[in-house]
Amino acid sequence: MELDREQERILAGERGPVLERMLRLLVRLGEIYGADRFVPIASAQVSGVSYKSIGDPGLELLEDLAAQGARVRVPTTLNPAGIDLEAWRELGIPEEFARKQMRIIEAFKQMGVQPTATCVPYLVGHRPGFGEHLAWAESSAVVFANSVLGARTNRESGLSALAAAVCGVTPDYGYHREENRKATVVVRVEAPLRDAADFGALGYYVGQRCPNGVPYFEGLGGASEDQLKALGAGMAASGAVALFHAERVTPESGKQETAGLERIEFGAGELKKIREELTSDCEPDLAVIGCPHASLAEIEEIARRLEGKRLRKPLWVCTARAIKREAERRGLVQAIERAGGRVIADTCAVVAPLEALGFGCTAVNSAKAARYLPGLCKQRVVYMRTEEIIDLLTGV
Ligand code: F3S
């Protein structure tokens, strides 16, 4: 790879062992993927934050890096942690787990990382500009940044995102390059999509059908950002999709050539099939909304649907701390709590130790949660729209 003078000095060890290690990792990645240079990044987003995911080896590595002086050079945010950093006791999280989780957050803070603990950094003041290069790790945020915002990032691992944050650059390959951002398959959407759960199901279907493709959607005119957030998360969960275009909706859709591409259709039959595939035969003892983390508009919708009702089963609404604060300011958190629900920040059902809290069957409106809860949290899952979840939990 072509290196500048400063990068050569770093590799020669002149800027200390941590920078050298981090840059070597990025050079190796670049060599594997055929990059011939680095590009400067505007921001990084690091995954692998929950103690449940990285355990003691991850905690030790992060503390070691922080102690050796690793410091990020660009604005860097964090994926959700394994606990609500303020209300973990109320959720019944074991003390030992919480203590180690706090040490992980401290290590990141020491490195200069902002402890946002969310998978929607673009909703809490870290919204990339069109064409900016990034090194983001959270798959649902990667697909949103690439597709909806027109920024440029590969699906980084937690470590490669951190290395890029510390070095301020990332290897120039994959979705950083124009030639890899072209649509590879056309998806004609015929099914009526009523809410984010339906968009998630569409994404899940497309991720299964073309896991490494760049889909171009026809028929999504008028889709909201929240619906596109669910769509991308679904595709990134069942496949490795990191970029899509939607006709007259996303910023790079206008320059796509779609003639001659493979075409697939998504009709009412496919929607029904995916909903069934994501649903087990069980009675939910918990419902979780907010995967990816809920936006203010989604919290507002839940509060409105709960007005004058009482929940008969626990409801978790997972979101970013900054969004929760704003929702509190508007009285939305209080409205959800009055009905018996909880608004949980900094974490989510998938990365929290849900299996240790006594739940076995969870209702979700997210294809990503439906994909991961069985394996990572020993949950059976019922896939529902937000409206259906509220009706189920309030006994309508
Ligand atoms: Fe976010 Fe957790 Fe879902 S990190 S995308 S809420 S699995």
mmCIF file of C-alpha atoms and ligand atoms in Angstrom:
data_model
loop_
_atom_site.group_PDB
_atom_site.id
_atom_site.type_symbol
_atom_site.label_atom_id
_atom_site.label_comp_id
_atom_site.label_asym_id
_atom_site.label_seq_id
_atom_site.Cartn_x
_atom_site.Cartn_y
_atom_site.Cartn_z
ATOM 1 C CA MET A 1 0.000 0.000 0.000
ATOM 2 C CA GLU A 2 1.050 3.538 -0.696
ATOM 3 C CA LEU A 3 1.976 5.236 2.609
ATOM 4 C CA ASP A 4 2.744 8.853 3.422
ATOM 5 C CA ARG A 5 5.802 9.882 5.434
ATOM 6 C CA GLU A 6 3.924 9.974 8.730
ATOM 7 C CA GLN A 7 2.467 6.502 8.173
ATOM 8 C CA GLU A 8 5.952 5.190 7.385
ATOM 9 C CA ARG A 9 7.222 6.663 10.663
ATOM 10 C CA ILE A 10 4.359 5.061 12.556
ATOM 11 C CA LEU A 11 5.161 1.670 11.042
ATOM 12 C CA ALA A 12 8.816 2.150 11.935
ATOM 13 C CA GLY A 13 7.732 2.460 15.560
ATOM 14 C CA GLU A 14 8.616 6.147 15.872
ATOM 15 C CA ARG A 15 5.187 7.064 17.294
ATOM 16 C CA GLY A 16 5.005 4.280 19.853
ATOM 17 C CA PRO A 17 3.883 0.649 19.897
ATOM 18 C CA VAL A 18 0.098 1.216 20.007
ATOM 19 C CA LEU A 19 -0.113 3.306 16.860
ATOM 20 C CA GLU A 20 2.239 0.909 15.119
ATOM 21 C CA ARG A 21 0.065 -2.101 16.057
ATOM 22 C CA MET A 22 -3.105 -0.369 14.951
ATOM 23 C CA LEU A 23 -1.711 0.818 11.628
ATOM 24 C CA ARG A 24 -0.211 -2.614 10.925
ATOM 25 C CA LEU A 25 -3.661 -4.105 11.398
ATOM 26 C CA LEU A 26 -5.122 -1.658 8.866
ATOM 27 C CA VAL A 27 -2.292 -2.276 6.368
ATOM 28 C CA ARG A 28 -2.937 -6.009 6.635
ATOM 29 C CA LEU A 29 -6.663 -5.463 6.023
ATOM 30 C CA GLY A 30 -5.865 -3.259 3.040
ATOM 31 C CA GLU A 31 -3.565 -5.916 1.596
ATOM 32 C CA ILE A 32 -6.186 -8.649 2.023
ATOM 33 C CA TYR A 33 -8.837 -6.568 0.234
ATOM 34 C CA GLY A 34 -6.554 -5.124 -2.452
ATOM 35 C CA ALA A 35 -6.503 -1.473 -1.297
ATOM 36 C CA ASP A 36 -3.600 0.571 -2.610
ATOM 37 C CA ARG A 37 -3.988 3.533 -0.266
ATOM 38 C CA PHE A 38 -5.680 4.862 2.851
ATOM 39 C CA VAL A 39 -8.497 7.408 2.946
ATOM 40 C CA PRO A 40 -8.985 9.823 5.872
ATOM 41 C CA ILE A 41 -12.177 9.175 7.833
ATOM 42 C CA ALA A 42 -14.605 11.713 9.268
ATOM 43 C CA SER A 43 -15.767 9.456 12.102
ATOM 44 C CA ALA A 44 -15.668 5.958 13.538
ATOM 45 C CA GLN A 45 -18.266 3.836 15.298
ATOM 46 C CA VAL A 46 -17.078 0.941 17.411
ATOM 47 C CA SER A 47 -18.955 -2.298 18.156
ATOM 48 C CA GLY A 48 -18.035 -5.074 20.584
ATOM 49 C CA VAL A 49 -18.991 -3.013 23.628
ATOM 50 C CA SER A 50 -21.149 -5.388 25.651
ATOM 51 C CA TYR A 51 -19.369 -7.458 28.260
ATOM 52 C CA LYS A 52 -21.638 -10.279 27.119
ATOM 53 C CA SER A 53 -20.036 -10.148 23.637
ATOM 54 C CA ILE A 54 -16.366 -9.555 24.438
ATOM 55 C CA GLY A 55 -15.991 -11.058 27.928
ATOM 56 C CA ASP A 56 -12.806 -10.837 29.982
ATOM 57 C CA PRO A 57 -10.403 -11.104 27.006
ATOM 58 C CA GLY A 58 -12.051 -8.087 25.350
ATOM 59 C CA LEU A 59 -12.102 -6.102 28.589
ATOM 60 C CA GLU A 60 -8.398 -6.810 29.165
ATOM 61 C CA LEU A 61 -7.477 -5.855 25.588
ATOM 62 C CA LEU A 62 -9.331 -2.522 25.849
ATOM 63 C CA GLU A 63 -7.822 -1.692 29.249
ATOM 64 C CA ASP A 64 -4.399 -2.581 27.890
ATOM 65 C CA LEU A 65 -4.848 -0.337 24.825
ATOM 66 C CA ALA A 66 -6.091 2.530 26.990
ATOM 67 C CA ALA A 67 -3.184 2.118 29.442
ATOM 68 C CA GLN A 68 -0.688 2.125 26.572
ATOM 69 C CA GLY A 69 -2.006 5.467 25.410
ATOM 70 C CA ALA A 70 -4.286 4.588 22.477
ATOM 71 C CA ARG A 71 -6.292 7.739 21.665
ATOM 72 C CA VAL A 72 -8.821 8.283 18.873
ATOM 73 C CA ARG A 73 -8.131 11.038 16.310
ATOM 74 C CA VAL A 74 -11.645 11.422 14.900
ATOM 75 C CA PRO A 75 -15.096 11.649 16.523
ATOM 76 C CA THR A 76 -15.813 8.087 17.622
ATOM 77 C CA THR A 77 -19.030 6.664 19.052
ATOM 78 C CA LEU A 78 -19.919 3.405 20.759
ATOM 79 C CA ASN A 79 -22.456 0.690 20.044
ATOM 80 C CA PRO A 80 -24.896 -0.346 22.822
ATOM 81 C CA ALA A 81 -23.477 -1.781 26.019
ATOM 82 C CA GLY A 82 -24.835 -4.769 27.944
ATOM 83 C CA ILE A 83 -26.633 -2.625 30.527
ATOM 84 C CA ASP A 84 -28.592 0.566 30.974
ATOM 85 C CA LEU A 85 -25.711 2.499 32.499
ATOM 86 C CA GLU A 86 -28.010 4.350 34.921
ATOM 87 C CA ALA A 87 -30.814 1.855 35.644
ATOM 88 C CA TRP A 88 -29.140 -1.557 35.482
ATOM 89 C CA ARG A 89 -30.079 -2.482 39.048
ATOM 90 C CA GLU A 90 -33.778 -1.985 38.317
ATOM 91 C CA LEU A 91 -33.495 -4.392 35.391
ATOM 92 C CA GLY A 92 -32.007 -7.101 37.604
ATOM 93 C CA ILE A 93 -28.597 -7.156 35.884
ATOM 94 C CA PRO A 94 -26.048 -9.127 37.969
ATOM 95 C CA GLU A 95 -23.592 -6.855 39.844
ATOM 96 C CA GLU A 96 -20.462 -8.578 38.487
ATOM 97 C CA PHE A 97 -21.665 -8.126 34.889
ATOM 98 C CA ALA A 98 -22.443 -4.442 35.476
ATOM 99 C CA ARG A 99 -19.092 -3.796 37.142
ATOM 100 C CA LYS A 100 -17.146 -5.236 34.208
ATOM 101 C CA GLN A 101 -19.362 -3.395 31.733
ATOM 102 C CA MET A 102 -18.524 -0.107 33.454
ATOM 103 C CA ARG A 103 -14.797 -0.910 33.151
ATOM 104 C CA ILE A 104 -15.238 -1.427 29.393
ATOM 105 C CA ILE A 105 -16.937 1.960 29.068
ATOM 106 C CA GLU A 106 -14.188 3.590 31.164
ATOM 107 C CA ALA A 107 -11.486 2.117 28.911
ATOM 108 C CA PHE A 108 -13.222 3.513 25.829
ATOM 109 C CA LYS A 109 -13.626 6.907 27.497
ATOM 110 C CA GLN A 110 -9.945 6.949 28.349
ATOM 111 C CA MET A 111 -9.232 6.458 24.635
ATOM 112 C CA GLY A 112 -11.388 9.501 23.847
ATOM 113 C CA VAL A 113 -14.403 7.548 22.556
ATOM 114 C CA GLN A 114 -17.782 9.165 23.224
ATOM 115 C CA PRO A 115 -19.863 6.740 25.310
ATOM 116 C CA THR A 116 -23.002 7.163 23.201
ATOM 117 C CA ALA A 117 -23.860 3.446 23.563
ATOM 118 C CA THR A 118 -26.239 3.392 20.634
ATOM 119 C CA CYS A 119 -26.582 1.802 17.205
ATOM 120 C CA VAL A 120 -28.187 4.986 15.813
ATOM 121 C CA PRO A 121 -25.368 7.550 16.164
ATOM 122 C CA TYR A 122 -26.868 9.350 13.164
ATOM 123 C CA LEU A 123 -29.907 10.240 15.322
ATOM 124 C CA VAL A 124 -27.896 11.706 18.189
ATOM 125 C CA GLY A 125 -25.739 14.322 16.546
ATOM 126 C CA HIS A 126 -23.288 12.116 14.641
ATOM 127 C CA ARG A 127 -24.890 12.333 11.228
ATOM 128 C CA PRO A 128 -22.327 11.879 8.438
ATOM 129 C CA GLY A 129 -22.399 14.067 5.360
ATOM 130 C CA PHE A 130 -22.833 12.818 1.798
ATOM 131 C CA GLY A 131 -19.627 11.283 0.417
ATOM 132 C CA GLU A 132 -17.759 11.275 3.747
ATOM 133 C CA HIS A 133 -15.560 8.267 4.443
ATOM 134 C CA LEU A 134 -16.214 6.500 7.744
ATOM 135 C CA ALA A 135 -15.142 3.400 9.635
ATOM 136 C CA TRP A 136 -18.353 2.182 11.260
ATOM 137 C CA ALA A 137 -18.890 -1.257 12.685
ATOM 138 C CA GLU A 138 -22.562 -1.677 13.598
ATOM 139 C CA SER A 139 -24.115 -3.370 10.562
ATOM 140 C CA SER A 140 -27.477 -1.566 10.760
ATOM 141 C CA ALA A 141 -25.743 1.816 11.089
ATOM 142 C CA VAL A 142 -23.370 0.981 8.232
ATOM 143 C CA VAL A 143 -26.218 0.249 5.824
ATOM 144 C CA PHE A 144 -28.083 3.397 6.932
ATOM 145 C CA ALA A 145 -25.005 5.624 6.547
ATOM 146 C CA ASN A 146 -24.150 4.222 3.108
ATOM 147 C CA SER A 147 -27.668 4.108 1.708
ATOM 148 C CA VAL A 148 -29.773 6.831 3.308
ATOM 149 C CA LEU A 149 -27.015 9.384 3.914
ATOM 150 C CA GLY A 150 -24.677 8.560 1.004
ATOM 151 C CA ALA A 151 -21.621 8.299 3.270
ATOM 152 C CA ARG A 152 -19.005 5.605 2.588
ATOM 153 C CA THR A 153 -18.100 2.823 4.970
ATOM 154 C CA ASN A 154 -17.383 -0.877 4.966
ATOM 155 C CA ARG A 155 -18.777 -3.142 7.654
ATOM 156 C CA GLU A 156 -15.890 -2.899 10.080
ATOM 157 C CA SER A 157 -15.207 -5.184 13.009
ATOM 158 C CA GLY A 158 -15.030 -3.575 16.445
ATOM 159 C CA LEU A 159 -11.234 -3.784 16.364
ATOM 160 C CA SER A 160 -10.735 -2.477 12.820
ATOM 161 C CA ALA A 161 -13.085 0.455 13.563
ATOM 162 C CA LEU A 162 -11.080 1.253 16.695
ATOM 163 C CA ALA A 163 -7.800 0.982 14.777
ATOM 164 C CA ALA A 164 -9.185 3.338 12.119
ATOM 165 C CA ALA A 165 -10.312 5.754 14.844
ATOM 166 C CA VAL A 166 -6.838 5.759 16.396
ATOM 167 C CA CYS A 167 -5.077 6.186 13.037
ATOM 168 C CA GLY A 168 -7.681 8.488 11.435
ATOM 169 C CA VAL A 169 -7.687 6.489 8.197
ATOM 170 C CA THR A 170 -9.129 3.334 6.664
ATOM 171 C CA PRO A 171 -8.026 1.253 3.660
ATOM 172 C CA ASP A 172 -9.639 2.372 0.410
ATOM 173 C CA TYR A 173 -11.603 -0.670 -0.776
ATOM 174 C CA GLY A 174 -15.194 -1.966 -0.882
ATOM 175 C CA TYR A 175 -17.896 0.675 -0.390
ATOM 176 C CA HIS A 176 -15.359 3.501 -0.273
ATOM 177 C CA ARG A 177 -14.969 3.078 -4.016
ATOM 178 C CA GLU A 178 -17.500 4.305 -6.544
ATOM 179 C CA GLU A 179 -17.362 1.142 -8.673
ATOM 180 C CA ASN A 180 -18.597 -1.007 -5.751
ATOM 181 C CA ARG A 181 -21.617 1.190 -5.033
ATOM 182 C CA LYS A 182 -23.589 0.241 -8.130
ATOM 183 C CA ALA A 183 -26.898 -1.631 -7.869
ATOM 184 C CA THR A 184 -26.581 -5.351 -8.602
ATOM 185 C CA VAL A 185 -30.213 -6.503 -8.313
ATOM 186 C CA VAL A 186 -33.638 -4.851 -8.662
ATOM 187 C CA VAL A 187 -36.296 -5.539 -6.043
ATOM 188 C CA ARG A 188 -39.847 -4.708 -7.063
ATOM 189 C CA VAL A 189 -41.963 -4.184 -3.933
ATOM 190 C CA GLU A 190 -45.614 -5.076 -4.511
ATOM 191 C CA ALA A 191 -46.646 -5.874 -0.923
ATOM 192 C CA PRO A 192 -48.322 -3.081 1.025
ATOM 193 C CA LEU A 193 -45.885 -2.258 3.845
ATOM 194 C CA ARG A 194 -47.702 -0.952 6.899
ATOM 195 C CA ASP A 195 -44.944 -0.301 9.388
ATOM 196 C CA ALA A 196 -41.296 -0.813 10.294
ATOM 197 C CA ALA A 197 -41.879 -4.530 10.949
ATOM 198 C CA ASP A 198 -42.978 -4.983 7.333
ATOM 199 C CA PHE A 199 -39.925 -3.067 6.089
ATOM 200 C CA GLY A 200 -37.757 -5.274 8.309
ATOM 201 C CA ALA A 201 -39.368 -8.380 6.805
ATOM 202 C CA LEU A 202 -38.687 -7.042 3.304
ATOM 203 C CA GLY A 203 -35.053 -6.444 4.277
ATOM 204 C CA TYR A 204 -34.776 -9.912 5.763
ATOM 205 C CA TYR A 205 -36.080 -11.458 2.540
ATOM 206 C CA VAL A 206 -33.708 -9.479 0.330
ATOM 207 C CA GLY A 207 -30.728 -10.230 2.592
ATOM 208 C CA GLN A 208 -31.490 -13.937 2.203
ATOM 209 C CA ARG A 209 -31.892 -13.715 -1.574
ATOM 210 C CA CYS A 210 -28.819 -11.580 -2.309
ATOM 211 C CA PRO A 211 -26.620 -11.513 0.811
ATOM 212 C CA ASN A 212 -23.715 -9.670 -0.800
ATOM 213 C CA GLY A 213 -25.604 -7.580 -3.317
ATOM 214 C CA VAL A 214 -26.481 -3.912 -3.656
ATOM 215 C CA PRO A 215 -30.279 -3.964 -4.042
ATOM 216 C CA TYR A 216 -32.189 -1.285 -5.920
ATOM 217 C CA PHE A 217 -35.766 -1.017 -4.643
ATOM 218 C CA GLU A 218 -38.703 0.040 -6.763
ATOM 219 C CA GLY A 219 -41.970 0.903 -5.052
ATOM 220 C CA LEU A 220 -40.746 2.430 -1.773
ATOM 221 C CA GLY A 221 -41.645 6.041 -2.550
ATOM 222 C CA GLY A 222 -42.575 7.910 0.612
ATOM 223 C CA ALA A 223 -40.747 5.546 2.978
ATOM 224 C CA SER A 224 -39.748 7.274 6.224
ATOM 225 C CA GLU A 225 -36.258 7.244 7.719
ATOM 226 C CA ASP A 226 -37.463 4.904 10.456
ATOM 227 C CA GLN A 227 -38.776 2.482 7.859
ATOM 228 C CA LEU A 228 -35.488 2.635 5.931
ATOM 229 C CA LYS A 229 -33.656 2.043 9.212
ATOM 230 C CA ALA A 230 -35.679 -1.160 9.713
ATOM 231 C CA LEU A 231 -35.213 -2.209 6.092
ATOM 232 C CA GLY A 232 -31.427 -1.899 6.244
ATOM 233 C CA ALA A 233 -31.173 -3.648 9.611
ATOM 234 C CA GLY A 234 -33.168 -6.601 8.259
ATOM 235 C CA MET A 235 -30.900 -6.946 5.213
ATOM 236 C CA ALA A 236 -27.767 -6.644 7.291
ATOM 237 C CA ALA A 237 -29.049 -9.348 9.665
ATOM 238 C CA SER A 238 -30.015 -12.086 7.196
ATOM 239 C CA GLY A 239 -27.236 -11.179 4.755
ATOM 240 C CA ALA A 240 -24.182 -8.962 4.610
ATOM 241 C CA VAL A 241 -25.880 -6.144 2.707
ATOM 242 C CA ALA A 242 -24.186 -2.823 3.476
ATOM 243 C CA LEU A 243 -25.706 -0.580 0.802
ATOM 244 C CA PHE A 244 -29.022 -0.285 -1.005
ATOM 245 C CA HIS A 245 -30.686 2.240 -3.245
ATOM 246 C CA ALA A 246 -34.381 3.087 -3.301
ATOM 247 C CA GLU A 247 -35.849 4.763 -6.361
ATOM 248 C CA ARG A 248 -36.446 8.498 -5.755
ATOM 249 C CA VAL A 249 -35.747 8.008 -2.011
ATOM 250 C CA THR A 250 -32.016 7.518 -1.416
ATOM 251 C CA PRO A 251 -29.370 9.988 -2.616
ATOM 252 C CA GLU A 252 -27.476 7.775 -5.077
ATOM 253 C CA SER A 253 -30.541 6.120 -6.627
ATOM 254 C CA GLY A 254 -30.721 8.569 -9.544
ATOM 255 C CA LYS A 255 -27.415 7.479 -11.045
ATOM 256 C CA GLN A 256 -28.077 3.725 -11.014
ATOM 257 C CA GLU A 257 -28.257 1.695 -14.247
ATOM 258 C CA THR A 258 -30.829 -1.023 -13.680
ATOM 259 C CA ALA A 259 -31.423 -2.341 -17.200
ATOM 260 C CA GLY A 260 -30.328 -5.956 -17.511
ATOM 261 C CA LEU A 261 -30.011 -6.579 -13.757
ATOM 262 C CA GLU A 262 -31.588 -9.619 -12.099
ATOM 263 C CA ARG A 263 -35.083 -8.762 -10.794
ATOM 264 C CA ILE A 264 -36.888 -10.163 -7.770
ATOM 265 C CA GLU A 265 -40.361 -9.413 -6.460
ATOM 266 C CA PHE A 266 -41.650 -8.980 -2.942
ATOM 267 C CA GLY A 267 -45.394 -9.439 -2.726
ATOM 268 C CA ALA A 268 -47.932 -10.176 -0.011
ATOM 269 C CA GLY A 269 -47.020 -13.892 -0.162
ATOM 270 C CA GLU A 270 -43.342 -13.219 0.570
ATOM 271 C CA LEU A 271 -44.257 -10.850 3.418
ATOM 272 C CA LYS A 272 -46.467 -13.508 5.011
ATOM 273 C CA LYS A 273 -43.789 -16.181 4.571
ATOM 274 C CA ILE A 274 -41.085 -14.098 6.293
ATOM 275 C CA ARG A 275 -43.403 -13.152 9.174
ATOM 276 C CA GLU A 276 -44.102 -16.854 9.692
ATOM 277 C CA GLU A 277 -40.454 -17.793 9.396
ATOM 278 C CA LEU A 278 -39.542 -15.300 12.127
ATOM 279 C CA THR A 279 -42.319 -16.424 14.477
ATOM 280 C CA SER A 280 -42.272 -19.318 16.965
ATOM 281 C CA ASP A 281 -45.282 -20.904 18.565
ATOM 282 C CA CYS A 282 -45.048 -19.363 22.037
ATOM 283 C CA GLU A 283 -46.793 -16.898 24.322
ATOM 284 C CA PRO A 284 -44.625 -13.766 24.749
ATOM 285 C CA ASP A 285 -43.641 -12.910 28.317
ATOM 286 C CA LEU A 286 -41.811 -9.759 27.183
ATOM 287 C CA ALA A 287 -41.985 -7.388 24.218
ATOM 288 C CA VAL A 288 -39.058 -5.352 22.933
ATOM 289 C CA ILE A 289 -39.270 -2.429 20.541
ATOM 290 C CA GLY A 290 -36.220 -0.461 19.439
ATOM 291 C CA CYS A 291 -33.897 -2.571 17.293
ATOM 292 C CA PRO A 292 -32.224 -0.534 15.887
ATOM 293 C CA HIS A 293 -32.674 1.885 18.779
ATOM 294 C CA ALA A 294 -36.021 3.684 18.665
ATOM 295 C CA SER A 295 -36.213 7.200 17.273
ATOM 296 C CA LEU A 296 -38.163 9.954 18.974
ATOM 297 C CA ALA A 297 -40.989 9.478 16.444
ATOM 298 C CA GLU A 298 -41.187 5.771 17.269
ATOM 299 C CA ILE A 299 -41.290 6.482 21.014
ATOM 300 C CA GLU A 300 -43.992 9.041 20.375
ATOM 301 C CA GLU A 301 -46.047 6.474 18.467
ATOM 302 C CA ILE A 302 -45.763 3.951 21.325
ATOM 303 C CA ALA A 303 -46.760 6.562 23.910
ATOM 304 C CA ARG A 304 -49.766 7.513 21.782
ATOM 305 C CA ARG A 305 -50.868 3.908 21.320
ATOM 306 C CA LEU A 306 -50.579 3.302 25.083
ATOM 307 C CA GLU A 307 -52.712 6.274 26.059
ATOM 308 C CA GLY A 308 -55.340 5.203 28.597
ATOM 309 C CA LYS A 309 -54.159 1.577 28.507
ATOM 310 C CA ARG A 310 -52.391 -0.713 30.964
ATOM 311 C CA LEU A 311 -49.722 -3.240 29.929
ATOM 312 C CA ARG A 312 -50.219 -6.775 31.205
ATOM 313 C CA LYS A 313 -46.704 -7.921 30.276
ATOM 314 C CA PRO A 314 -43.355 -6.091 30.361
ATOM 315 C CA LEU A 315 -42.512 -3.817 27.443
ATOM 316 C CA TRP A 316 -38.973 -2.560 26.840
ATOM 317 C CA VAL A 317 -38.452 0.341 24.482
ATOM 318 C CA CYS A 318 -34.719 0.513 23.776
ATOM 319 C CA THR A 319 -33.134 3.759 22.676
ATOM 320 C CA ALA A 320 -30.127 6.047 22.956
ATOM 321 C CA ARG A 321 -29.590 8.010 26.170
ATOM 322 C CA ALA A 322 -29.858 11.334 24.302
ATOM 323 C CA ILE A 323 -33.167 10.304 22.702
ATOM 324 C CA LYS A 324 -34.511 9.137 26.052
ATOM 325 C CA ARG A 325 -33.680 12.526 27.584
ATOM 326 C CA GLU A 326 -35.563 14.329 24.843
ATOM 327 C CA ALA A 327 -38.468 11.884 25.177
ATOM 328 C CA GLU A 328 -38.527 12.632 28.920
ATOM 329 C CA ARG A 329 -38.580 16.344 28.221
ATOM 330 C CA ARG A 330 -41.665 15.812 26.063
ATOM 331 C CA GLY A 331 -43.391 13.596 28.641
ATOM 332 C CA LEU A 332 -43.246 10.492 26.428
ATOM 333 C CA VAL A 333 -41.188 8.345 28.800
ATOM 334 C CA GLN A 334 -43.589 9.179 31.616
ATOM 335 C CA ALA A 335 -46.567 8.220 29.400
ATOM 336 C CA ILE A 336 -45.009 4.819 28.605
ATOM 337 C CA GLU A 337 -44.134 4.251 32.268
ATOM 338 C CA ARG A 338 -47.670 5.163 33.358
ATOM 339 C CA ALA A 339 -48.912 2.290 31.212
ATOM 340 C CA GLY A 340 -46.355 -0.029 32.854
ATOM 341 C CA GLY A 341 -43.622 -0.013 30.177
ATOM 342 C CA ARG A 342 -39.956 0.933 30.391
ATOM 343 C CA VAL A 343 -37.750 3.084 28.200
ATOM 344 C CA ILE A 344 -34.267 1.623 28.423
ATOM 345 C CA ALA A 345 -31.141 3.426 27.274
ATOM 346 C CA ASP A 346 -27.565 2.413 26.384
ATOM 347 C CA THR A 347 -28.378 -1.228 25.722
ATOM 348 C CA CYS A 348 -30.703 -3.534 23.791
ATOM 349 C CA ALA A 349 -32.326 -6.919 24.208
ATOM 350 C CA VAL A 350 -29.722 -8.670 22.068
ATOM 351 C CA VAL A 351 -26.601 -7.466 23.877
ATOM 352 C CA ALA A 352 -28.107 -7.428 27.393
ATOM 353 C CA PRO A 353 -28.073 -10.703 29.366
ATOM 354 C CA LEU A 354 -31.797 -11.230 28.651
ATOM 355 C CA GLU A 355 -31.566 -14.990 29.134
ATOM 356 C CA ALA A 356 -30.449 -14.422 32.739
ATOM 357 C CA LEU A 357 -33.550 -12.341 33.523
ATOM 358 C CA GLY A 358 -36.066 -15.187 33.261
ATOM 359 C CA PHE A 359 -37.656 -14.426 29.878
ATOM 360 C CA GLY A 360 -38.189 -17.187 27.295
ATOM 361 C CA CYS A 361 -40.501 -15.824 24.583
ATOM 362 C CA THR A 362 -40.173 -12.267 23.270
ATOM 363 C CA ALA A 363 -42.404 -10.298 20.910
ATOM 364 C CA VAL A 364 -40.420 -8.044 18.558
ATOM 365 C CA ASN A 365 -41.081 -5.775 15.585
ATOM 366 C CA SER A 366 -37.503 -6.080 14.328
ATOM 367 C CA ALA A 367 -36.172 -8.664 11.889
ATOM 368 C CA LYS A 368 -32.691 -8.191 13.313
ATOM 369 C CA ALA A 369 -33.872 -8.909 16.853
ATOM 370 C CA ALA A 370 -35.838 -11.907 15.568
ATOM 371 C CA ARG A 371 -32.691 -13.197 13.884
ATOM 372 C CA TYR A 372 -30.394 -12.852 16.910
ATOM 373 C CA LEU A 373 -32.526 -13.328 20.027
ATOM 374 C CA PRO A 374 -32.857 -17.121 19.642
ATOM 375 C CA GLY A 375 -29.106 -17.764 19.357
ATOM 376 C CA LEU A 376 -27.712 -15.036 21.592
ATOM 377 C CA CYS A 377 -30.412 -14.813 24.275
ATOM 378 C CA LYS A 378 -32.094 -18.238 24.178
ATOM 379 C CA GLN A 379 -35.409 -16.607 23.293
ATOM 380 C CA ARG A 380 -38.225 -17.853 21.162
ATOM 381 C CA VAL A 381 -39.636 -14.966 19.164
ATOM 382 C CA VAL A 382 -42.988 -13.715 17.894
ATOM 383 C CA TYR A 383 -42.727 -11.240 15.013
ATOM 384 C CA MET A 384 -45.362 -8.499 15.108
ATOM 385 C CA ARG A 385 -46.092 -4.943 14.055
ATOM 386 C CA THR A 386 -45.892 -2.257 16.769
ATOM 387 C CA GLU A 387 -49.674 -1.940 16.817
ATOM 388 C CA GLU A 388 -50.078 -5.713 17.227
ATOM 389 C CA ILE A 389 -47.561 -5.773 20.085
ATOM 390 C CA ILE A 390 -49.413 -3.045 21.971
ATOM 391 C CA ASP A 391 -52.742 -4.784 21.394
ATOM 392 C CA LEU A 392 -51.325 -8.094 22.621
ATOM 393 C CA LEU A 393 -49.786 -6.561 25.729
ATOM 394 C CA THR A 394 -52.834 -4.503 26.647
ATOM 395 C CA GLY A 395 -55.306 -7.329 25.967
ATOM 396 C CA VAL A 396 -57.240 -5.628 23.156
HETATM 397 FE FE1 F3S B 1 -29.060 -2.045 17.766
HETATM 398 FE FE2 F3S B 1 -29.062 -4.052 19.437
HETATM 399 FE FE3 F3S B 1 -30.586 -4.133 17.345
HETATM 400 S S1 F3S B 1 -27.300 -2.966 18.711
HETATM 401 S S2 F3S B 1 -29.532 -2.940 15.802
HETATM 402 S S3 F3S B 1 -30.748 -2.658 19.025
HETATM 403 S S4 F3S B 1 -29.387 -5.802 18.111
#
